[in-house]
């Protein structure tokens, strides 16, 4: 086998692996989105009031207003769900003007495991986080 053929074969294997990973992640996001959709319906039915959401700067030194309302899913306010069922990782680049004008956070594909691969070791299935948030009610 020539070096070129071996290299092509390795490249194709890497592409197949990347495609499989992308398909798996998309499937997990669909499952998580269904859980979130049910959470929003349950939260509204239970009278749990959505609140204004803020985002933390990447360096962790500042919090910025957003135009979002919803429910935080972790006590550290790092992730949330809005009333439309969108999932957000509430971080933003540190910008001086964001202290006055606020910031925009785009929705992210929801994971089945919050914090997976993070260095703090505090991962949690999203189903558990949603359940805890519902159980906490408005006093959470």
CSV table of C-alpha atoms in Angstrom, one decimal, residues 2 11 20 25 34-35 42 59 61 64-65 78-79 84 88 97 102 104 106-107 109 119 121 125 129:
chain,number,residue,atom,x,y,z
A,2,UNK,CA,1.4,3.4,-0.9
A,11,UNK,CA,-8.9,10.2,6.2
A,20,UNK,CA,-21.2,8.8,13.4
A,25,UNK,CA,-25.1,14.1,19.1
A,34,UNK,CA,-38.3,16.6,23.9
A,35,UNK,CA,-37.5,16.6,27.6
A,42,UNK,CA,-45.0,21.2,33.2
A,59,UNK,CA,-13.7,35.0,32.5
A,61,UNK,CA,-15.9,38.4,36.5
A,64,UNK,CA,-24.7,40.8,31.8
A,65,UNK,CA,-28.5,41.2,31.1
A,78,UNK,CA,-24.7,28.6,33.8
A,79,UNK,CA,-27.5,27.0,31.7
A,84,UNK,CA,-40.1,28.6,23.9
A,88,UNK,CA,-28.9,28.3,26.5
A,97,UNK,CA,-20.3,48.0,27.0
A,102,UNK,CA,-26.6,43.8,27.9
A,104,UNK,CA,-27.1,38.5,23.2
A,106,UNK,CA,-27.8,32.3,21.0
A,107,UNK,CA,-29.6,29.0,21.7
A,109,UNK,CA,-28.3,22.2,20.9
A,119,UNK,CA,-13.3,20.1,34.5
A,121,UNK,CA,-16.8,17.1,37.5
A,125,UNK,CA,-28.3,14.2,33.2
A,129,UNK,CA,-31.7,18.9,36.2
